[in-house]
PDB file of C-alpha atoms in Angstrom:
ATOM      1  CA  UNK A   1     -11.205   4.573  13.377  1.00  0.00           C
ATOM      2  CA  UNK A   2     -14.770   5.851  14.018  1.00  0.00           C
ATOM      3  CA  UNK A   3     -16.621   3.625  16.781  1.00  0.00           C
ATOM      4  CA  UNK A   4     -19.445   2.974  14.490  1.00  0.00           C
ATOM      5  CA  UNK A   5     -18.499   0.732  11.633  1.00  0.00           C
ATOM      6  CA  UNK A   6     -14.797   1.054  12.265  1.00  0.00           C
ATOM      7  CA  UNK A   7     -14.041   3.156   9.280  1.00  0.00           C
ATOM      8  CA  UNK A   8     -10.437   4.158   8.890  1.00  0.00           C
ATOM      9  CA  UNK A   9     -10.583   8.563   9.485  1.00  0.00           C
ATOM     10  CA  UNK A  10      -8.414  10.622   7.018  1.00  0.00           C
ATOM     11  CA  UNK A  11      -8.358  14.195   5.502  1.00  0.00           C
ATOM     12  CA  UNK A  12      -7.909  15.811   1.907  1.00  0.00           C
ATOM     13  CA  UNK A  13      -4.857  17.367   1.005  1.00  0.00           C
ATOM     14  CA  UNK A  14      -5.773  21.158   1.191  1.00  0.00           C
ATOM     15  CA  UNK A  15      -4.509  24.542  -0.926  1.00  0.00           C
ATOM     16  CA  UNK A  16      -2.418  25.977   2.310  1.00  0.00           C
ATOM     17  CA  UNK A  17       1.087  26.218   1.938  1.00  0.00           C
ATOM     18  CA  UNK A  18       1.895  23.963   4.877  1.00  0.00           C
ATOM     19  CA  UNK A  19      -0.286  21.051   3.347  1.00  0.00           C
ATOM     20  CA  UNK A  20       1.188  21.895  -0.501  1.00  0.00           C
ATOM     21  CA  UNK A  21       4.790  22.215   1.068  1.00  0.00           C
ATOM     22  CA  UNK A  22       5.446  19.076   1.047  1.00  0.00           C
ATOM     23  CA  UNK A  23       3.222  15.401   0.462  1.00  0.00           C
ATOM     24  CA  UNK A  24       6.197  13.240   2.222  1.00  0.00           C
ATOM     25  CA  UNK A  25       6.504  15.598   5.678  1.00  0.00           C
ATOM     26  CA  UNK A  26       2.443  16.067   5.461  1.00  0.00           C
ATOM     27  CA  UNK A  27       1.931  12.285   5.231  1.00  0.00           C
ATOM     28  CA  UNK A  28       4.391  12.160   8.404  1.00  0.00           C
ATOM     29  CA  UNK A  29       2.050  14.328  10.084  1.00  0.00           C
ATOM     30  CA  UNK A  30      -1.051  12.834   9.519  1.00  0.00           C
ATOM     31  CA  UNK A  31       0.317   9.702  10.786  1.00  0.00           C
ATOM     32  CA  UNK A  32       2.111  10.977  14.051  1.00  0.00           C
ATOM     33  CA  UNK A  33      -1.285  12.694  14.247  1.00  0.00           C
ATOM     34  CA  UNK A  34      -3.229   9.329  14.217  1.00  0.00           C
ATOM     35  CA  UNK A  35      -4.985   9.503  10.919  1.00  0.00           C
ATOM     36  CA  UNK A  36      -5.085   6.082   8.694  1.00  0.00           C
ATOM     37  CA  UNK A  37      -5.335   7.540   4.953  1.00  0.00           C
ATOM     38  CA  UNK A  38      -5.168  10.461   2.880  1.00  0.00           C
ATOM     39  CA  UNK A  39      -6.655  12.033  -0.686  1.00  0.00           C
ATOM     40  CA  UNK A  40      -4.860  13.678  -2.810  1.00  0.00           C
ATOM     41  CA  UNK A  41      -5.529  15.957  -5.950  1.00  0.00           C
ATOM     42  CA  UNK A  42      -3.203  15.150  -8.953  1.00  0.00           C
ATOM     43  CA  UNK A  43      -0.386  12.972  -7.734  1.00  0.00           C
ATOM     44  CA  UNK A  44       2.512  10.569  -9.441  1.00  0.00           C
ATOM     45  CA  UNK A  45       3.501   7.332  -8.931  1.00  0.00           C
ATOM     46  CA  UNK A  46       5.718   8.997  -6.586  1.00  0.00           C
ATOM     47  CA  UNK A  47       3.345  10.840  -4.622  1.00  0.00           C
ATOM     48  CA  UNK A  48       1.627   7.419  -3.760  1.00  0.00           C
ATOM     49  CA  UNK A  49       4.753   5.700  -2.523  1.00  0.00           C
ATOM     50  CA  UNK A  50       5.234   8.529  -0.165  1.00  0.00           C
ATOM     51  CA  UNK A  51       1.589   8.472   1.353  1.00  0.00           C
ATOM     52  CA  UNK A  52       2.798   4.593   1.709  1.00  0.00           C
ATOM     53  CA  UNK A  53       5.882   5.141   3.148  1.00  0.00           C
ATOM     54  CA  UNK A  54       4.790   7.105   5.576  1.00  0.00           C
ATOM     55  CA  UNK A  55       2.355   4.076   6.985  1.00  0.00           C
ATOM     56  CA  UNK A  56      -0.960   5.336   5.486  1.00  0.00           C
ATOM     57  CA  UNK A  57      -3.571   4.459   2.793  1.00  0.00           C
ATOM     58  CA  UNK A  58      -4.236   6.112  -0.151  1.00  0.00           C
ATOM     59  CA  UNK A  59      -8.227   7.380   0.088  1.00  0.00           C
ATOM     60  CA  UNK A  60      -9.115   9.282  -3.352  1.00  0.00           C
ATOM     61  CA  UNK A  61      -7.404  11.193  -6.108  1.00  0.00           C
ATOM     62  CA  UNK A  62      -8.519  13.862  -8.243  1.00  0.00           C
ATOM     63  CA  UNK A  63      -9.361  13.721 -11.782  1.00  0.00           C
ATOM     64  CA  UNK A  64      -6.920  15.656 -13.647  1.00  0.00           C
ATOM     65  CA  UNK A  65      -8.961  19.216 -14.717  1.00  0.00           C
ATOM     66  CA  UNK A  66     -11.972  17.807 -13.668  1.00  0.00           C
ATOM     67  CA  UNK A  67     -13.767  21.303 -13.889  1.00  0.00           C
ATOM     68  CA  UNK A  68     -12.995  21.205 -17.691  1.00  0.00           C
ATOM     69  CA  UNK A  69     -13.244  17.730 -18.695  1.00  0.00           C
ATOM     70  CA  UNK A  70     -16.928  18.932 -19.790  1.00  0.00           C
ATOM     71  CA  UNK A  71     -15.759  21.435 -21.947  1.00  0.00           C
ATOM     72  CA  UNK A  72     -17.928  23.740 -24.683  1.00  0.00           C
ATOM     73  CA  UNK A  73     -15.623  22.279 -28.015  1.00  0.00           C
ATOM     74  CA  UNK A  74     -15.649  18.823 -28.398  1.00  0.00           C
ATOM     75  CA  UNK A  75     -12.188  18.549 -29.088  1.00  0.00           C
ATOM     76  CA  UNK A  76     -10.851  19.625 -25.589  1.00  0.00           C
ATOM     77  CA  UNK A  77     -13.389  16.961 -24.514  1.00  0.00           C
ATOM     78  CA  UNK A  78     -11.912  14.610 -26.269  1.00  0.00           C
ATOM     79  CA  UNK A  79      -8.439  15.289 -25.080  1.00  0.00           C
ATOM     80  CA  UNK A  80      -9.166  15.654 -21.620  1.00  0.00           C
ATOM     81  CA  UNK A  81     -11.218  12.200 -21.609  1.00  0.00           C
ATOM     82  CA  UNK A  82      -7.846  10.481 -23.338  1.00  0.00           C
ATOM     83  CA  UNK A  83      -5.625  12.070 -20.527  1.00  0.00           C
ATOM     84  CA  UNK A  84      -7.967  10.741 -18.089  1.00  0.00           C
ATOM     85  CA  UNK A  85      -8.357   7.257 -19.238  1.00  0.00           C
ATOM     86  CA  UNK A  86      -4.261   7.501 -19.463  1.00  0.00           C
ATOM     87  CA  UNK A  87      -4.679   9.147 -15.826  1.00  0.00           C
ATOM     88  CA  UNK A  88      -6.282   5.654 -14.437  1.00  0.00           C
ATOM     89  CA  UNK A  89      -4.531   3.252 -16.485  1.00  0.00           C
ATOM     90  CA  UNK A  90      -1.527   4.389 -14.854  1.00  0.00           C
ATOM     91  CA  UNK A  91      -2.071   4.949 -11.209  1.00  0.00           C
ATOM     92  CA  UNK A  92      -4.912   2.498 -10.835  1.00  0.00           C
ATOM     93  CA  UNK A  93      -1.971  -1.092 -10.875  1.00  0.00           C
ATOM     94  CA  UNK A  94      -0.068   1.854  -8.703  1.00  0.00           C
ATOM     95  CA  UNK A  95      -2.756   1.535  -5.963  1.00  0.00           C
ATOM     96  CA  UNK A  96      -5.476   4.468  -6.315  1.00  0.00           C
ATOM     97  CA  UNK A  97      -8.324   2.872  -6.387  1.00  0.00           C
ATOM     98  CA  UNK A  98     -10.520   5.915  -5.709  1.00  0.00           C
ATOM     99  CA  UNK A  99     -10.882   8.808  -8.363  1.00  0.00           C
ATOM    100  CA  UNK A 100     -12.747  11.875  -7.342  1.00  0.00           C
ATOM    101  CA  UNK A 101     -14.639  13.979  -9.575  1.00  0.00           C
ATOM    102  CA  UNK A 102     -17.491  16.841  -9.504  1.00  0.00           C
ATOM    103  CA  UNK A 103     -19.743  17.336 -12.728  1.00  0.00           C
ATOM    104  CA  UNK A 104     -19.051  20.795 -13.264  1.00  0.00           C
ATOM    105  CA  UNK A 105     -20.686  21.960 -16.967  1.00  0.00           C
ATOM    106  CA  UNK A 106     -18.406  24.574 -18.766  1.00  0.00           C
ATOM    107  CA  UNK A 107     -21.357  26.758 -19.647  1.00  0.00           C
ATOM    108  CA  UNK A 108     -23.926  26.920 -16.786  1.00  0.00           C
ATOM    109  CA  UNK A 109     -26.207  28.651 -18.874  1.00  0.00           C
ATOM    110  CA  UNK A 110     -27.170  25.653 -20.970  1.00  0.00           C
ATOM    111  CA  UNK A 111     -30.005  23.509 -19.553  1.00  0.00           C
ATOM    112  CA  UNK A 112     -29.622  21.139 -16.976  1.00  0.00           C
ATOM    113  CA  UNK A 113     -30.728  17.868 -19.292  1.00  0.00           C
ATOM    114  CA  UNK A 114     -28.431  19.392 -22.139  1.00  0.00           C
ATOM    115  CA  UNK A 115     -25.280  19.766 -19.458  1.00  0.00           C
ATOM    116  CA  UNK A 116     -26.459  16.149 -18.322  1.00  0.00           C
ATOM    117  CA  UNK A 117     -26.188  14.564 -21.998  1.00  0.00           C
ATOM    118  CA  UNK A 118     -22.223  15.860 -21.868  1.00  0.00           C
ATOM    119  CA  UNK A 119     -21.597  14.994 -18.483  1.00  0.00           C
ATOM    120  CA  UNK A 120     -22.786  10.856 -19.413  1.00  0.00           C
ATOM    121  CA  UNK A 121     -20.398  11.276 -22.567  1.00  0.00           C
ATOM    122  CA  UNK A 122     -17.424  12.678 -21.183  1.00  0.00           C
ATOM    123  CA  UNK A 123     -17.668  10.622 -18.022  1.00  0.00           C
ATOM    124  CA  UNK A 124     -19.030   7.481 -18.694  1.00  0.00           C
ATOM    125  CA  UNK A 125     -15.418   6.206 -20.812  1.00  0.00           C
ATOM    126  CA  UNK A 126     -13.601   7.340 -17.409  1.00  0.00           C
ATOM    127  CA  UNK A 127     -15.735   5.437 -15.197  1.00  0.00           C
ATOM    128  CA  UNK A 128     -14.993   2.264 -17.480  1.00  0.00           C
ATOM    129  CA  UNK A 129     -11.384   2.779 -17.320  1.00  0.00           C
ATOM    130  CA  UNK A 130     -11.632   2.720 -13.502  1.00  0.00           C
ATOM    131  CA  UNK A 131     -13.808  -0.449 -13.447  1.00  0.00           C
ATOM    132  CA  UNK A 132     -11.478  -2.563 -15.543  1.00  0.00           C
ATOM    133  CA  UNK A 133      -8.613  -1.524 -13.774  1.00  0.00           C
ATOM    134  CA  UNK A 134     -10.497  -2.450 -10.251  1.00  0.00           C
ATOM    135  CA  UNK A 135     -10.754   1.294  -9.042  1.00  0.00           C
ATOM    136  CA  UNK A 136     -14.134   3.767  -9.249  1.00  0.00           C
ATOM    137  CA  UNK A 137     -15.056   6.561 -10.088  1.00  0.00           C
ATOM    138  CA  UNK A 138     -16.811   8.682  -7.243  1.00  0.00           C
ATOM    139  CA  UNK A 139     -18.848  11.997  -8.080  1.00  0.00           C
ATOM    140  CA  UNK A 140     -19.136  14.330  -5.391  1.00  0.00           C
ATOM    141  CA  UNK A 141     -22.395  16.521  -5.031  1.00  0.00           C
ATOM    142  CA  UNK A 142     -20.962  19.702  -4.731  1.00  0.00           C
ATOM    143  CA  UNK A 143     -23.133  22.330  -6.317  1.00  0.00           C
ATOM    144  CA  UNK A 144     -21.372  25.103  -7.646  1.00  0.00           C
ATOM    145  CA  UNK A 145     -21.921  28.640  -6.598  1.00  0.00           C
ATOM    146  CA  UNK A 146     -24.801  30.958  -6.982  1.00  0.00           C
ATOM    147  CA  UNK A 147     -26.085  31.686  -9.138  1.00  0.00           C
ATOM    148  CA  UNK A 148     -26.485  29.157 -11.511  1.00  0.00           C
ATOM    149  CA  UNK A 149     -25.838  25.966  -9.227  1.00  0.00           C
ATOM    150  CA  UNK A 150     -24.906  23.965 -12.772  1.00  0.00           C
ATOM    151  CA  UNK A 151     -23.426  21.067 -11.377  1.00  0.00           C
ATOM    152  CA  UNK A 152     -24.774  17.772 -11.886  1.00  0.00           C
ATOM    153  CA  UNK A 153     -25.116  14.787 -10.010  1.00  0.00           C
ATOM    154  CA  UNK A 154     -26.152  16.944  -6.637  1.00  0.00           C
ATOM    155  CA  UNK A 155     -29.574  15.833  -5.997  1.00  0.00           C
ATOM    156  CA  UNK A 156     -31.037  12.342  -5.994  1.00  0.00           C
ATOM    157  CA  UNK A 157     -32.752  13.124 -10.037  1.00  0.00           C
ATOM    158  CA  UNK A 158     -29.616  13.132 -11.866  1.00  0.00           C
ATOM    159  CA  UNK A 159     -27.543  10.771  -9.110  1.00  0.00           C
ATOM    160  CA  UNK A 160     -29.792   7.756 -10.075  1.00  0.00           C
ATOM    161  CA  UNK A 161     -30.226   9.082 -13.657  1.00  0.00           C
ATOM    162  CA  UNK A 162     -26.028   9.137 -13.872  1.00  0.00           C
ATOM    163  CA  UNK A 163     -25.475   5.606 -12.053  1.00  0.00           C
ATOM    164  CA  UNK A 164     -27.815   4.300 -14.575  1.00  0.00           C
ATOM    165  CA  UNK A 165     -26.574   5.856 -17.563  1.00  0.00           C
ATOM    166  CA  UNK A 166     -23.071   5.376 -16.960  1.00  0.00           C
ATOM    167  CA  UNK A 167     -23.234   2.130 -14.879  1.00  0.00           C
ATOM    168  CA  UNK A 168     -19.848   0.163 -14.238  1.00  0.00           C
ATOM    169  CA  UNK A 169     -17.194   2.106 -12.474  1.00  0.00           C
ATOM    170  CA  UNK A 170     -19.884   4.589 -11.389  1.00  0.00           C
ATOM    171  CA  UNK A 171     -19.896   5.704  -7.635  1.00  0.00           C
ATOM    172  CA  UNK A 172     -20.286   8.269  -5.077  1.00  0.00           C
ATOM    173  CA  UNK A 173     -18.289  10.359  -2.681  1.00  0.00           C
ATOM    174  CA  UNK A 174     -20.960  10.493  -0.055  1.00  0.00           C
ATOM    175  CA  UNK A 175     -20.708  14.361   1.832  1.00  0.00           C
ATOM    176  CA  UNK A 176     -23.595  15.036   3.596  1.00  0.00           C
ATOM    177  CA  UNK A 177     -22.629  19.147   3.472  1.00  0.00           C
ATOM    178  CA  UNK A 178     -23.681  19.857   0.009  1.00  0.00           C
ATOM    179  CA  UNK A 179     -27.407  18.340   0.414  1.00  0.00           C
ATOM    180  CA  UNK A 180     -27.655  20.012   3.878  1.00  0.00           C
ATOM    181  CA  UNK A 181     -26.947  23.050   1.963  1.00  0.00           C
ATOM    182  CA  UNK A 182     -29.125  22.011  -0.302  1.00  0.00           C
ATOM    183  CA  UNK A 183     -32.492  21.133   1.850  1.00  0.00           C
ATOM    184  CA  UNK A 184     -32.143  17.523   0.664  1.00  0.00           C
ATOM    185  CA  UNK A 185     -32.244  14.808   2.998  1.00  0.00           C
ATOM    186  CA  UNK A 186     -29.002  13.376   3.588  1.00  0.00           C
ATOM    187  CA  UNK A 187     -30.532  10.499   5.424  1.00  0.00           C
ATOM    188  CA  UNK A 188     -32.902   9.548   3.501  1.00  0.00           C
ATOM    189  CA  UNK A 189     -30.328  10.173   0.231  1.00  0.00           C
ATOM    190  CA  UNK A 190     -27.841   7.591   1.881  1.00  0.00           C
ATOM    191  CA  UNK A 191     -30.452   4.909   2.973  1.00  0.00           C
ATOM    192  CA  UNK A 192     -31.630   4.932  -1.115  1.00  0.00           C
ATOM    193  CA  UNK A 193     -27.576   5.124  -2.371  1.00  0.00           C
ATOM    194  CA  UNK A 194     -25.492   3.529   0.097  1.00  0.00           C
ATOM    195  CA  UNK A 195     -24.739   1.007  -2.080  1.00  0.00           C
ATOM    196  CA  UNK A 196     -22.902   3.098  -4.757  1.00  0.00           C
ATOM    197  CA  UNK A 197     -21.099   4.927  -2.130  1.00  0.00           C
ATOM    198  CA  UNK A 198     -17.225   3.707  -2.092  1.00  0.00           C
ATOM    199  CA  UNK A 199     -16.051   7.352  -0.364  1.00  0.00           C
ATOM    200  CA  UNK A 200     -17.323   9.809   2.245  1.00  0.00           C
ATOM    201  CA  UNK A 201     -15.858  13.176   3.154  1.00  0.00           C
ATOM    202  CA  UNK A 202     -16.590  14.059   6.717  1.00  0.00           C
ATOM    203  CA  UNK A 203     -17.582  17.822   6.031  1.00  0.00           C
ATOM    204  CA  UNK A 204     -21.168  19.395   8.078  1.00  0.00           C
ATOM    205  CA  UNK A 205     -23.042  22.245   7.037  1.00  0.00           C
ATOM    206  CA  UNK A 206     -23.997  24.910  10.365  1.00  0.00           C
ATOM    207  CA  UNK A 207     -27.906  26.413   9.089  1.00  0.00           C
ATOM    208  CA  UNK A 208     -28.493  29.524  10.968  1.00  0.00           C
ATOM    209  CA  UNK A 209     -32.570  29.802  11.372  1.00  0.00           C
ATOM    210  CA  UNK A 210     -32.194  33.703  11.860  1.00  0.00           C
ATOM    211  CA  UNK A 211     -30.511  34.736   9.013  1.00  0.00           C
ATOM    212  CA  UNK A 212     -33.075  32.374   6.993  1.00  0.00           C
ATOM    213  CA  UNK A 213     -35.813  34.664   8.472  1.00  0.00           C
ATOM    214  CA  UNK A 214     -33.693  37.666   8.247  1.00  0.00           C
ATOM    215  CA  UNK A 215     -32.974  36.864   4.536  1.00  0.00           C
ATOM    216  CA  UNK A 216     -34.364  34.528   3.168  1.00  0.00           C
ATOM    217  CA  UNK A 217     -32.869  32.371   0.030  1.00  0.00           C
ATOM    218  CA  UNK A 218     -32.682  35.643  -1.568  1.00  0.00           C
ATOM    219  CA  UNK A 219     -28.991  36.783   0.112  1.00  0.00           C
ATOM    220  CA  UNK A 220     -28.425  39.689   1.845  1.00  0.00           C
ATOM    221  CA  UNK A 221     -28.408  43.539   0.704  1.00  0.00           C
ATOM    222  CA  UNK A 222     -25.647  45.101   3.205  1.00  0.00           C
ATOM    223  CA  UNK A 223     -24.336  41.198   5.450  1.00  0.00           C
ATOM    224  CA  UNK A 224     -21.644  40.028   4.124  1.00  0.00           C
ATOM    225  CA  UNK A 225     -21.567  36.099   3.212  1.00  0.00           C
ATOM    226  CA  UNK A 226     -19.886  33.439   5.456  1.00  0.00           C
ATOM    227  CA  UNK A 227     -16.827  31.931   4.151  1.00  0.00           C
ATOM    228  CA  UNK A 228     -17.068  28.715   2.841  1.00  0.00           C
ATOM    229  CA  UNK A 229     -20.808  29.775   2.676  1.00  0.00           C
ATOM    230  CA  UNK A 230     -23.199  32.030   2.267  1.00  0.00           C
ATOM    231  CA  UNK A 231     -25.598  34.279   4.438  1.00  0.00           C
ATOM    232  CA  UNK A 232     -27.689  31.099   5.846  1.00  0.00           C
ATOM    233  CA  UNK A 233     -25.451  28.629   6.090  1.00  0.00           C
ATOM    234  CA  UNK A 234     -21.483  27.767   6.541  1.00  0.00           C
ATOM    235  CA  UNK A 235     -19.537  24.847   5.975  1.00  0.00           C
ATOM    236  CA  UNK A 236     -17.814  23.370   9.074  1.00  0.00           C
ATOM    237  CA  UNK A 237     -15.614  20.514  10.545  1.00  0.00           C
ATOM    238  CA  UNK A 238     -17.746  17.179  11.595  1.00  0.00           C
ATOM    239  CA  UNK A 239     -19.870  17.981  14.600  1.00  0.00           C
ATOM    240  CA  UNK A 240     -20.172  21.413  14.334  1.00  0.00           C
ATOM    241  CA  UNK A 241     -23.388  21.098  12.394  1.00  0.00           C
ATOM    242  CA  UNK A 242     -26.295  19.309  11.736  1.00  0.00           C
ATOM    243  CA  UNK A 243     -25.441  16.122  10.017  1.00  0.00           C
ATOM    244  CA  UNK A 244     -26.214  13.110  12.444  1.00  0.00           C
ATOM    245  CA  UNK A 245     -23.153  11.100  11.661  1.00  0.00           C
ATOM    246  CA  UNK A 246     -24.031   8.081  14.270  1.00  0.00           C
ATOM    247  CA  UNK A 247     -26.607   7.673  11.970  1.00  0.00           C
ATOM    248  CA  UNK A 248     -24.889   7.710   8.788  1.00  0.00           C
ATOM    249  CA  UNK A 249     -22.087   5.333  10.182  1.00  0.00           C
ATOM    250  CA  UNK A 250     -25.142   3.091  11.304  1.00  0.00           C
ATOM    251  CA  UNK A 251     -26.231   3.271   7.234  1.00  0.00           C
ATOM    252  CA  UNK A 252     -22.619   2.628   6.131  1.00  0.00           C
ATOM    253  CA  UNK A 253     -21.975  -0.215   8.241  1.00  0.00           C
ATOM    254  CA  UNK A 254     -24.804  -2.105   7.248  1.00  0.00           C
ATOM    255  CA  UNK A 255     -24.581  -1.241   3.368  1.00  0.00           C
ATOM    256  CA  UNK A 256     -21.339  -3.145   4.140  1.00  0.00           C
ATOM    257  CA  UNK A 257     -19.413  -0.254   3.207  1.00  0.00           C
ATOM    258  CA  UNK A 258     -15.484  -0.810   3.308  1.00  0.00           C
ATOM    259  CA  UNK A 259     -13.905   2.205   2.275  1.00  0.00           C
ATOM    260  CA  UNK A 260     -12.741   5.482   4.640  1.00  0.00           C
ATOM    261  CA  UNK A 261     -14.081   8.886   5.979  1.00  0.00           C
ATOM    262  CA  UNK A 262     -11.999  11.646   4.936  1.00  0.00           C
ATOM    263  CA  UNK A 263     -12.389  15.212   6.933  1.00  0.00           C
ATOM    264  CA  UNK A 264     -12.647  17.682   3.709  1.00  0.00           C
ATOM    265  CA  UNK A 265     -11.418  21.132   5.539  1.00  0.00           C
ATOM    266  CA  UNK A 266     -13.581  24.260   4.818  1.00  0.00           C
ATOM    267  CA  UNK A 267     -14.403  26.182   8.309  1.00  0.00           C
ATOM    268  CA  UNK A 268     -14.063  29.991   7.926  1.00  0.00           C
ATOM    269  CA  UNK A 269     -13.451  29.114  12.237  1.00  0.00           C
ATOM    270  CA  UNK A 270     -10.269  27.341  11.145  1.00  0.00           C
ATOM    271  CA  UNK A 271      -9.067  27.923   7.767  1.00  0.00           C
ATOM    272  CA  UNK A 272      -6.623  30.446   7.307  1.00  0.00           C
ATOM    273  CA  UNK A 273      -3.362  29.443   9.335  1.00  0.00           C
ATOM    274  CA  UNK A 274      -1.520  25.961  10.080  1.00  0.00           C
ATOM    275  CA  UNK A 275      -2.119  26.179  13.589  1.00  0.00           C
ATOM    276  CA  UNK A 276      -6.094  26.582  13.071  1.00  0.00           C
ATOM    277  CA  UNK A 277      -5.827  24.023  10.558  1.00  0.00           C
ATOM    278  CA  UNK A 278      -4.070  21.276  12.315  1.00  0.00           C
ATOM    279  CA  UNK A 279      -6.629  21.980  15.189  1.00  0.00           C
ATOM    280  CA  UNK A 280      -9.576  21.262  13.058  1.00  0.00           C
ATOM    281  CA  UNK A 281      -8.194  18.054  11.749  1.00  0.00           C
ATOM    282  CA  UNK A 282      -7.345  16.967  15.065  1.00  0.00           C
ATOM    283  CA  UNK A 283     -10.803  18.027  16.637  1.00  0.00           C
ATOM    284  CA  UNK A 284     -12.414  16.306  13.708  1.00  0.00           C
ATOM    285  CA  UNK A 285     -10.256  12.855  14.418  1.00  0.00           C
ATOM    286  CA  UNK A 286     -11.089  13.107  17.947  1.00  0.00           C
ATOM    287  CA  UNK A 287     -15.148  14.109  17.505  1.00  0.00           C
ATOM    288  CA  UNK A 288     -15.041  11.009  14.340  1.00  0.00           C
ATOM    289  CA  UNK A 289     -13.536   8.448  16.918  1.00  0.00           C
ATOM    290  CA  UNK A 290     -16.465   9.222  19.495  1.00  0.00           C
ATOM    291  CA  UNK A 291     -19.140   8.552  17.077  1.00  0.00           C
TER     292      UNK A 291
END
C-alpha cells in the first residue's frame, strides 16, 4: 500500500510476451511480488477468477475496441455500443467494477466539438450500463499522437463538459503523465476532479528543459524521438519524473478516494525485456510504498 492514503499498488497487464503468456502464472507473480490488484484489457469470466485465485483484486478492464467504438458509420457504432453494454452486463455481477476507456475519434480530422457530439452518444449508454450494474466507467486522458492530438476528454474543457453530458456512471482514470505532457496542471486538475476519479495509473512524464530550448514544440529535424515520447519529454515509471505524488495521495485521501494505483509500464529505460520489466514494477512498488 502507498503510505499516504493507504491505497492498494497494482500494475496493467502489458503487450510483452511474458505478461500475455499467461494471466494465471502473471497473477502469481504479482502477488509473490507484493502487489494487491491488477487491470486487465479484455478478459472472461475466467480471467477474473484467476486474478482472484491468485489472492488479488481486480483494478480496471478495458472496453472491448475502445479505439473504434467512435466509429465514422453509424452502424459499427451501434454494434460496438450493444457489445459493450453486453460487455458490462456480464462481467460487472462477475466483479469488474472498473471499465477503462480513452475517447479516441475515428477521423481526427473532424473538429474537436463535432468528435465530442459522437464521443457523448456512443459513450454515454456505456456509462449507464456500468452505473446500474454498480461499476464505472473511467476515461483516461491520453492524447493521441502528433499530429492531430484528437482525443477527447484530455484537458479539463471537455472532462467537465463529458461528466456533465454523460453524468451517471461517468468517471476518471486519474494519470498525471498525459497532462504533464500536456503543460496542464495535474494538481490543480485533481484538486477540481477528485471527486469523479474512481482509478489512477501511477505513470510520470521526465520534461527535458534542453531539448525544449533545443527544439522547441516543433520536433526535431535530424534527433530521433524518445520512446514512449517524443523529443521533449518521455514517459517513465513513478518517481522518475516530475509528478509530486505525496501530493496527489494527500488530494486522494481527502476526496475520500477508495479505489487503487495501478503502475501503467511505458519507460523506453525498462521496456523491452522481462527482466527490465519486472525491475520497473518492482522499483515502482517499492518508490509507491515510500510515498
Amino acid at each position: 500500500m502507498t503510505r499516504t492514503g493507504s491505497f492498494p499498488i497494482g500494475f496493467r497487464r502489458g503487450w510483452s510476451d511474458w505478461q500475455k503468456k499467461s494471466i494465471k502464472e502473471l497473477a502469481q507473480w504479482a502477488r509473490s511480488s507484493g502487489f494487491a490488484l491488477l487491470d486487465l484489457m479484455n478478459v472472461s469470466i475466467q480471467d477474473l477468477k484467476s486474478v482472484r485465485d491468485a489472492g488479488l483484486d481486480v483494478g480496471s478492464i478495458d472496453l472491448l475496441d475502445f479505439g473504434r467504438i467512435i466509429a465514422d458509420d453509424p452502424a459499427a457504432r451501434k454494434e460496438l455500443i450493444a457489445r459493450n453494454i453486453e460487455y458490462v452486463r456480464r462481467l460487472a455481477p462477475a466483479g469488474a467494477k472498473v471499465f477503462f476507456t480513452c475517447i479516441i475519434p475515428a477521423d481526427p480530422a473532424k473538429t474537436r466539438a463535432q468528435n465530442y457530439a459522437l464521443a457523448v452518444e456512443c459513450f454515454a449508454p456505456i456509462a449507464h450500463a456500468c452505473a446500474e450494474h454498480g461499476a464505472w466507467l473511467v476515461v483516461e486522458g491520453w492524447p493521441g499522437g502528433a499530429p492531430y492530438l484528437a482525443n477527447l476528454c484530455c484537458t479539463p474543457e471537455t472532462v467537465r463538459a463529458f461528466l456533465k453530458d454523460v453524468g451517471r456512471g461517468a468517471g476518471i482514470n486519474y494519470d498525471p503523465s498525459h497532462l504533464i505532457r500536456l503543460g496542464v496542471d495535474h494538481i490543480r486538475f485533481l484538486r477540481e476532479f477528485a471527486p469523479h476519479v474512481k482509478h489512477v495509473h501511477a505513470k510520470d512524464t521526465d520534461l527535458d528543459a534542453e531539448a525544449l530550448y533545443e527544439y522547441g514544440t516543433q520536433g526535431a529535424a535530424f534527433a530521433k524521438p524518445h520512446g514512449f515520447g517524443e523529443w521533449t519529454w518521455r514517459y517513465t515509471i513513478p518517481g522518475h519524473g516530475v509528478a509530486r505524488w505525496g501530493e496527489i495521495f494527500r488530494i486522494l485521501q481527502s476526496a475520500g478516494y477508495k479505489g487503487g494505483v495501478c503502475v501503467e509500464l511505458e519507460d523506453e529505460n525498462f521496456n523491452g525485456s522481462e527482466a527490465g520489466e519486472k525491475a520497473a514494477l518492482l522499483h515502482s512498488l517499492d518508490f509507491l510504498r515510500g510515498v
